[in-house]
Short mmCIF file of C-alpha atoms in Angstrom, two decimals:
data_model
loop_
_atom_site.label_atom_id
_atom_site.label_comp_id
_atom_site.label_asym_id
_atom_site.label_seq_id
_atom_site.Cartn_x
_atom_site.Cartn_y
_atom_site.Cartn_z
CA MET A 1 34.91 126.16 -148.10
CA SER A 2 34.12 127.12 -144.67
CA ASP A 3 36.08 125.96 -141.24
CA SER A 4 32.74 123.59 -140.42
CA ALA A 5 33.23 121.57 -143.48
CA ARG A 6 36.72 120.34 -143.03
CA THR A 7 38.02 117.26 -140.61
CA ALA A 8 40.22 117.80 -137.84
CA ASP A 9 43.54 117.18 -139.94
CA GLY A 10 42.10 119.80 -142.21
CA SER A 11 41.21 117.61 -145.15
CA VAL A 12 37.66 117.66 -146.84
CA PRO A 13 35.32 114.59 -145.75
CA ALA A 14 33.77 112.36 -148.11
CA PRO A 15 30.50 113.50 -149.58
CA LEU A 16 27.50 112.55 -147.44
CA VAL A 17 23.85 112.31 -148.44
CA LEU A 18 22.46 115.14 -146.30
CA THR A 19 18.95 114.94 -144.65
CA GLU A 20 18.87 118.85 -144.25
CA ASP A 21 20.68 121.50 -145.67
CA ARG A 22 21.94 122.80 -141.85
CA PRO A 23 23.89 120.37 -139.94
CA VAL A 24 23.69 119.06 -136.25
CA TYR A 25 26.32 120.82 -134.50
CA VAL A 26 27.49 118.81 -131.73
CA VAL A 27 29.42 120.94 -128.82
CA GLY A 28 32.21 119.11 -127.47
CA GLY A 29 34.90 116.68 -129.20
CA GLY A 30 35.46 114.38 -126.42
CA PRO A 31 34.00 110.54 -126.17
CA GLY A 32 30.42 111.55 -126.15
CA GLY A 33 30.37 114.14 -128.70
CA LEU A 34 32.30 111.85 -131.50
CA ALA A 35 29.93 109.19 -130.64
CA VAL A 36 27.27 111.22 -131.48
CA ALA A 37 28.77 112.80 -134.89
CA ALA A 38 29.75 108.94 -135.96
CA SER A 39 26.14 107.83 -135.08
CA LEU A 40 24.58 110.50 -137.19
CA ARG A 41 26.71 110.26 -139.97
CA GLU A 42 26.07 106.39 -140.34
CA ARG A 43 22.60 107.83 -140.82
CA GLY A 44 23.43 110.01 -143.49
CA VAL A 45 22.88 113.44 -141.04
CA ARG A 46 25.68 115.66 -141.49
CA ALA A 47 27.15 116.45 -137.72
CA VAL A 48 29.96 119.26 -137.30
CA VAL A 49 31.69 119.01 -133.98
CA LEU A 50 33.09 122.06 -132.21
CA GLU A 51 35.80 121.85 -129.98
CA LYS A 52 37.27 124.60 -128.46
CA SER A 53 40.84 123.27 -127.49
CA GLY A 54 43.12 122.45 -130.37
CA ASP A 55 42.57 118.16 -130.14
CA VAL A 56 39.69 116.36 -129.43
CA GLY A 57 39.91 114.19 -126.05
CA ALA A 58 41.27 117.19 -124.17
CA SER A 59 40.01 116.46 -120.78
CA TRP A 60 41.67 113.00 -121.44
CA ARG A 61 45.18 114.44 -122.39
CA ARG A 62 44.78 116.37 -118.81
CA HIS A 63 44.39 113.28 -116.94
CA TYR A 64 47.20 112.08 -114.59
CA ASP A 65 49.51 109.47 -115.81
CA ARG A 66 48.35 106.81 -113.80
CA LEU A 67 45.19 107.08 -114.99
CA HIS A 68 43.51 103.24 -116.78
CA LEU A 69 39.97 103.13 -117.55
CA HIS A 70 38.06 101.40 -114.77
CA THR A 71 36.03 100.11 -117.33
CA THR A 72 36.56 97.07 -119.55
CA ARG A 73 37.93 97.55 -123.17
CA ARG A 74 35.10 96.08 -124.75
CA TRP A 75 32.67 98.16 -122.93
CA SER A 76 34.47 101.25 -123.50
CA ALA A 77 34.18 101.44 -127.24
CA LEU A 78 32.17 103.87 -129.12
CA PRO A 79 29.71 103.17 -132.17
CA GLY A 80 31.53 101.82 -134.96
CA LEU A 81 35.27 101.06 -133.81
CA ALA A 82 36.38 98.48 -131.66
CA MET A 83 39.42 99.31 -129.00
CA PRO A 84 42.55 97.20 -130.10
CA ARG A 85 43.35 94.29 -128.19
CA ARG A 86 46.92 95.27 -127.69
CA PHE A 87 45.54 98.18 -125.52
CA GLY A 88 44.79 95.40 -122.61
CA ARG A 89 41.49 95.04 -120.39
CA TRP A 90 42.15 98.22 -118.77
CA VAL A 91 43.16 101.08 -121.39
CA ALA A 92 45.70 103.36 -119.99
CA ARG A 93 45.19 107.48 -120.71
CA ASP A 94 47.35 107.72 -123.54
CA ASP A 95 46.01 104.75 -125.69
CA MET A 96 42.55 106.19 -125.07
CA VAL A 97 43.54 109.61 -126.36
CA ARG A 98 45.30 107.63 -129.48
CA TYR A 99 41.63 105.74 -129.84
CA LEU A 100 39.77 109.01 -129.89
CA GLU A 101 42.43 110.58 -132.96
CA LYS A 102 41.63 107.25 -134.90
CA TYR A 103 37.56 107.28 -134.23
CA VAL A 104 37.83 110.73 -136.10
CA GLU A 105 39.93 109.16 -138.76
CA HIS A 106 38.08 106.20 -139.18
CA HIS A 107 34.82 107.96 -139.58
CA GLU A 108 35.97 111.07 -141.19
CA LEU A 109 34.20 113.25 -138.80
CA GLU A 110 33.77 116.96 -139.26
CA VAL A 111 35.58 118.26 -136.53
CA VAL A 112 36.54 122.03 -136.08
CA THR A 113 38.68 122.70 -133.18
CA GLY A 114 39.77 126.08 -131.66
CA VAL A 115 35.83 127.08 -131.41
CA GLU A 116 34.46 127.62 -128.44
CA VAL A 117 30.26 128.07 -128.11
CA SER A 118 29.34 130.65 -125.58
CA ARG A 119 25.63 130.22 -126.16
CA ILE A 120 22.85 128.30 -127.60
CA ASP A 121 19.74 130.23 -128.61
CA ARG A 122 16.78 129.29 -130.90
CA ALA A 123 17.04 130.57 -134.13
CA PRO A 124 15.48 133.82 -134.98
CA ASP A 125 13.06 131.98 -137.58
CA GLY A 126 12.04 129.43 -135.05
CA THR A 127 13.64 126.48 -137.06
CA GLY A 128 16.57 125.72 -135.77
CA TRP A 129 19.23 126.39 -133.20
CA GLN A 130 21.98 129.64 -133.16
CA LEU A 131 25.11 129.31 -131.50
CA THR A 132 27.29 132.33 -130.52
CA ALA A 133 30.82 131.11 -130.83
CA SER A 134 34.53 132.48 -130.54
CA GLY A 135 35.88 134.64 -133.61
CA GLY A 136 32.67 136.34 -133.63
CA ARG A 137 30.92 133.34 -135.33
CA VAL A 138 27.12 132.73 -135.26
CA LEU A 139 26.06 129.14 -136.75
CA THR A 140 22.88 127.94 -137.50
CA GLY A 141 22.06 124.44 -137.49
CA ARG A 142 18.92 122.02 -137.06
CA ALA A 143 19.40 120.76 -134.03
CA VAL A 144 22.32 121.13 -131.21
CA VAL A 145 23.91 118.17 -129.19
CA VAL A 146 25.80 119.52 -125.91
CA ALA A 147 28.51 117.21 -125.05
CA THR A 148 30.85 119.40 -123.36
CA GLY A 149 31.26 116.92 -120.22
CA PHE A 150 30.82 115.57 -116.87
CA ASN A 151 34.51 116.73 -115.64
CA HIS A 152 34.51 120.08 -117.39
CA THR A 153 35.61 122.91 -114.78
CA PRO A 154 37.54 121.87 -111.61
CA ARG A 155 35.65 122.34 -108.47
CA LEU A 156 37.44 123.83 -105.69
CA PRO A 157 35.50 124.50 -102.37
CA ASP A 158 35.85 127.64 -100.47
CA TRP A 159 37.23 126.83 -97.49
CA SER A 160 38.05 129.58 -94.63
CA GLY A 161 41.39 130.73 -95.04
CA ARG A 162 42.20 128.70 -98.05
CA ASP A 163 43.78 131.46 -99.54
CA GLY A 164 46.35 131.97 -96.84
CA PHE A 165 47.53 128.81 -96.51
CA THR A 166 51.20 128.57 -96.89
CA GLY A 167 51.34 125.41 -98.51
CA ASP A 168 50.98 124.17 -101.93
CA LEU A 169 47.04 123.39 -102.57
CA VAL A 170 46.43 122.37 -106.32
CA HIS A 171 43.13 120.66 -107.56
CA ALA A 172 43.59 116.95 -108.87
CA ALA A 173 43.01 118.03 -112.41
CA GLU A 174 46.51 119.54 -112.30
CA TYR A 175 47.86 116.45 -110.82
CA ARG A 176 50.05 114.52 -113.33
CA ASP A 177 52.44 112.33 -111.14
CA ALA A 178 53.84 111.97 -107.77
CA ALA A 179 57.48 113.15 -108.63
CA PRO A 180 57.09 116.74 -107.60
CA TYR A 181 55.76 114.98 -104.01
CA ALA A 182 58.41 112.62 -103.12
CA GLY A 183 59.81 112.90 -99.63
CA LYS A 184 56.69 115.33 -98.78
CA ASP A 185 53.75 115.09 -96.64
CA VAL A 186 50.57 115.18 -98.75
CA LEU A 187 46.75 115.32 -97.61
CA VAL A 188 44.44 114.06 -100.51
CA VAL A 189 40.81 115.72 -100.06
CA GLY A 190 38.13 113.38 -101.30
CA ILE A 191 37.96 109.74 -101.54
CA GLY A 192 36.22 109.27 -104.88
CA ASN A 193 38.19 107.15 -107.78
CA THR A 194 40.47 110.13 -108.51
CA GLY A 195 41.29 110.55 -104.96
CA ALA A 196 41.99 107.11 -104.44
CA GLU A 197 44.11 106.56 -107.31
CA ILE A 198 46.27 110.00 -106.84
CA ALA A 199 46.52 108.72 -102.59
CA VAL A 200 48.10 105.22 -104.21
CA ASP A 201 50.25 107.11 -106.95
CA LEU A 202 52.06 109.42 -104.15
CA VAL A 203 52.62 106.37 -102.05
CA GLU A 204 54.29 104.35 -104.77
CA GLY A 205 56.22 107.62 -105.92
CA GLY A 206 57.91 108.07 -102.67
CA ALA A 207 55.69 110.67 -100.64
CA ALA A 208 56.86 110.56 -96.96
CA ARG A 209 53.29 110.48 -95.74
CA VAL A 210 50.20 110.30 -97.26
CA ARG A 211 46.67 111.24 -95.75
CA ILE A 212 43.21 111.08 -97.57
CA ALA A 213 40.71 113.12 -96.03
CA VAL A 214 37.03 111.60 -96.05
CA ARG A 215 33.78 113.28 -95.51
CA THR A 216 31.77 109.88 -96.19
CA ALA A 217 33.06 106.33 -96.45
CA PRO A 218 32.77 105.39 -99.80
CA HIS A 219 31.92 101.97 -101.05
CA ILE A 220 34.93 100.08 -102.35
CA VAL A 221 34.54 97.47 -104.80
CA ARG A 222 37.50 95.19 -106.58
CA ARG A 223 37.92 96.31 -109.91
CA SER A 224 37.35 92.42 -110.95
CA THR A 225 36.79 89.56 -108.98
CA ALA A 226 37.89 86.28 -110.16
CA GLY A 227 38.14 87.65 -113.53
CA TRP A 228 34.48 88.81 -113.32
CA PRO A 229 34.71 92.91 -113.73
CA ALA A 230 32.70 95.33 -111.25
CA GLN A 231 31.27 96.69 -114.47
CA ALA A 232 29.19 93.75 -115.39
CA ASN A 233 27.68 94.27 -111.94
CA GLY A 234 27.09 97.66 -112.60
CA VAL A 235 25.36 96.70 -116.22
CA LEU A 236 23.06 94.07 -114.42
CA ALA A 237 22.15 96.28 -111.78
CA ARG A 238 20.77 99.12 -114.06
CA ARG A 239 17.94 96.22 -114.60
CA LEU A 240 17.15 95.08 -110.81
CA PRO A 241 15.36 96.70 -108.12
CA VAL A 242 17.57 99.14 -105.85
CA ARG A 243 17.18 97.15 -102.42
CA LEU A 244 18.10 94.11 -104.09
CA VAL A 245 21.20 95.51 -105.53
CA ASP A 246 21.99 96.95 -102.23
CA ARG A 247 21.72 93.46 -100.66
CA ALA A 248 23.60 91.76 -103.34
CA ALA A 249 26.22 94.24 -103.00
CA GLY A 250 26.77 94.08 -99.34
CA ALA A 251 27.13 90.61 -99.46
CA MET A 252 29.50 90.51 -102.00
CA THR A 253 31.52 93.39 -100.74
CA ARG A 254 31.52 91.48 -97.27
CA PHE A 255 33.08 88.56 -98.82
CA ALA A 256 35.62 90.34 -101.31
CA VAL A 257 36.70 93.98 -99.31
CA PRO A 258 38.62 93.47 -95.64
CA ASP A 259 36.43 95.43 -93.05
CA LEU A 260 38.53 98.69 -92.76
CA THR A 261 36.75 100.17 -89.80
CA GLU A 262 39.69 99.94 -87.50
CA HIS A 263 41.68 101.92 -90.21
CA GLY A 264 39.36 104.54 -90.42
CA LEU A 265 37.25 103.67 -93.17
CA PRO A 266 33.83 102.08 -91.95
CA ARG A 267 31.85 100.41 -93.99
CA PRO A 268 28.90 102.89 -95.51
CA ASP A 269 25.36 102.43 -93.88
CA THR A 270 23.51 103.04 -97.04
CA GLY A 271 23.44 100.57 -99.99
CA LEU A 272 25.84 100.85 -102.67
CA TYR A 273 23.14 101.08 -105.61
CA THR A 274 21.08 103.53 -103.46
CA ARG A 275 24.53 105.85 -102.93
CA ALA A 276 25.17 105.40 -106.58
CA ARG A 277 21.72 106.68 -107.82
CA GLN A 278 22.29 109.79 -105.52
CA GLY A 279 25.49 110.30 -107.54
CA ALA A 280 28.26 108.09 -105.59
CA ILE A 281 29.87 105.66 -107.61
CA PRO A 282 31.74 103.26 -105.65
CA VAL A 283 35.66 103.46 -105.58
CA GLN A 284 37.26 100.73 -107.47
CA ASP A 285 40.38 99.21 -105.86
CA VAL A 286 43.96 99.84 -107.63
CA GLY A 287 45.72 99.28 -104.42
CA LEU A 288 43.85 101.59 -101.86
CA ILE A 289 42.96 98.61 -99.64
CA ASP A 290 46.33 97.31 -99.32
CA ALA A 291 47.82 101.03 -98.71
CA VAL A 292 45.35 101.64 -95.89
CA GLN A 293 45.85 98.14 -94.56
CA GLY A 294 49.84 98.96 -94.39
CA GLY A 295 49.00 102.43 -93.04
CA ARG A 296 51.06 103.86 -96.06
CA VAL A 297 47.53 105.80 -96.92
CA VAL A 298 45.71 107.15 -93.48
CA PRO A 299 41.95 108.43 -93.56
CA VAL A 300 41.52 111.58 -91.45
CA ALA A 301 38.48 113.58 -90.78
CA ALA A 302 37.26 116.05 -93.76
CA VAL A 303 38.68 119.51 -94.06
CA GLU A 304 36.90 122.09 -92.34
CA SER A 305 39.51 125.19 -93.11
CA PHE A 306 42.55 126.36 -93.16
CA ASP A 307 44.87 128.23 -90.72
CA GLY A 308 48.03 129.50 -92.14
CA ASP A 309 50.20 126.52 -92.52
CA ALA A 310 47.29 124.23 -90.90
CA VAL A 311 44.63 122.33 -92.21
CA VAL A 312 41.74 122.25 -89.59
CA LEU A 313 39.77 118.83 -89.43
CA ALA A 314 36.24 118.40 -88.87
CA ASP A 315 37.33 116.47 -85.73
CA GLY A 316 38.91 119.40 -84.84
CA GLU A 317 42.34 117.89 -85.41
CA ARG A 318 45.07 120.20 -86.96
CA ILE A 319 47.54 119.12 -89.46
CA THR A 320 50.62 120.75 -91.26
CA PRO A 321 50.91 119.00 -94.91
CA ASP A 322 53.49 120.45 -97.42
CA ALA A 323 50.89 120.26 -100.39
CA VAL A 324 47.15 119.32 -100.35
CA ILE A 325 45.75 118.16 -103.46
CA ALA A 326 41.85 118.52 -103.60
CA ALA A 327 40.20 115.80 -105.62
CA THR A 328 36.95 117.61 -105.02
CA GLY A 329 35.00 116.93 -108.21
CA TYR A 330 33.74 119.17 -111.16
CA ARG A 331 31.03 121.69 -112.29
CA GLN A 332 29.58 120.93 -115.53
CA ALA A 333 29.72 124.61 -116.22
CA LEU A 334 26.38 124.84 -118.52
CA GLU A 335 24.86 127.94 -117.08
CA GLY A 336 26.07 130.49 -119.61
CA LEU A 337 25.76 127.99 -122.44
CA VAL A 338 22.24 126.92 -122.03
CA GLY A 339 21.06 128.36 -118.45
CA HIS A 340 18.62 130.95 -119.98
CA LEU A 341 16.72 128.32 -121.44
CA ASP A 342 15.48 126.77 -118.27
CA VAL A 343 17.04 123.14 -118.96
CA LEU A 344 18.83 122.45 -116.06
CA ASP A 345 18.34 121.29 -112.65
CA ALA A 346 19.16 122.81 -109.41
CA ARG A 347 22.58 121.20 -109.35
CA GLY A 348 23.16 122.77 -112.67
CA ARG A 349 22.61 119.22 -114.73
CA PRO A 350 20.46 118.76 -117.61
CA VAL A 351 17.05 117.93 -116.74
CA VAL A 352 17.14 115.22 -119.83
CA HIS A 353 19.66 113.26 -121.62
CA GLY A 354 19.87 110.90 -124.38
CA ALA A 355 17.43 110.89 -127.29
CA ARG A 356 15.17 112.83 -124.76
CA THR A 357 14.74 116.72 -125.51
CA PRO A 358 13.25 119.38 -122.63
CA ARG A 359 9.62 120.10 -123.62
CA GLN A 360 10.39 123.99 -124.19
CA ALA A 361 13.73 123.32 -126.11
CA PRO A 362 12.81 120.61 -128.83
CA GLY A 363 16.24 119.65 -131.03
CA LEU A 364 18.34 120.57 -128.17
CA TYR A 365 19.84 117.26 -126.85
CA PHE A 366 22.51 116.55 -123.94
CA THR A 367 25.01 113.36 -123.35
CA GLY A 368 27.95 112.69 -121.03
CA PHE A 369 26.21 114.55 -117.88
CA THR A 370 25.42 111.56 -115.68
CA ASN A 371 28.21 109.00 -113.90
CA PRO A 372 26.31 105.82 -114.32
CA ILE A 373 27.19 102.49 -112.39
CA SER A 374 27.31 100.44 -115.63
CA GLY A 375 30.27 102.56 -117.26
CA MET A 376 30.11 105.86 -118.59
CA LEU A 377 31.69 105.06 -121.92
CA ARG A 378 28.93 102.73 -122.53
CA GLU A 379 26.09 104.76 -121.68
CA LEU A 380 27.54 107.88 -124.23
CA ALA A 381 27.78 104.89 -127.10
CA LEU A 382 24.19 103.81 -126.11
CA ASP A 383 23.24 107.56 -125.97
CA ALA A 384 24.94 108.35 -129.02
CA GLY A 385 22.80 105.56 -131.48
CA LYS A 386 19.21 106.93 -129.67
CA ILE A 387 20.25 110.27 -130.43
CA ALA A 388 21.21 109.70 -134.25
CA LYS A 389 17.92 107.57 -134.84
CA LYS A 390 15.52 110.42 -133.31
CA LEU A 391 17.39 113.01 -135.42
CA ALA A 392 17.48 110.25 -138.71
CA SER A 393 13.69 110.14 -138.06
CA GLY A 394 13.01 113.67 -138.58
CA LYS A 395 11.25 113.71 -135.02
#
């Protein structure tokens, strides 16, 4: 029996009623890929998940220790398996990893680890897709679902003088906890959810000084207000006009979130949902507001360049932190995989997602490359059902 006919633990999966001799290959063993595989199996379509690392949920295993989901347990579950109530409302990183492992076992998914797909092409006979993978593998499937993840490759800006910086400089992907930074002066670059949470973690972990470099002031929302999760607002917002959501969100923010202008974080001029549609998801407060109000996290201007032991900010100020943690986002890094198929936009992201396939590439699907205000895991689950329904129908 080939590699692709065994589950993650090496056992042989239960027999399936298959719709095709060729499987659907799912590239990526994170939540998106596993959700699609489970939804396909539910409909009698054989799906084989190819994961380059040694375990499913690899990116979740690498996240910082403090991490909890900003979406509720209920709306973060994948198709066919609820998350245990003991995980609490805001699921911890380690519990998320346990859930993904259980998900594979529960659905008896075919997952092949240690296999990296480097290129996807149309099959020579024109009736499917050919995958070039590590170990000299050439695999042919009836369809391919690319689920390699939104947070794939850390993006570190090419700041002038960066390589000569004498302090410590790491991307947030390398950050685990505050212990190595106790007693140190730390600059966090970027005030998205990751940067904001790391800054709070540093303060609570004993860093001597924490500053956070801000290029554009973010919208900040409470994770929950009077028991009502911010995610619920995001779910509702997707069905409402942008202008109406901007207006309502502005009123709610003024009520629930103090004005931090005097502390260096003015309220944004652009509406919350307008910004979200542009890709800037609101920052959910997990302690940042109190830390900024108390002067324990100090906002400063954006990083312009490095000069020896100094960081030069956009307003001309020079500071000399012991360490810089760059929470500057990720690239999806799809160019080598599918860039030659003309299915990516100018940002390198797929031009379609979910049940839609590119006109010039029928049978090629993408999931997990958007960051919706309603919650990525919720949207992954919805996309999985749509993709599986489309493939099961044979259309």
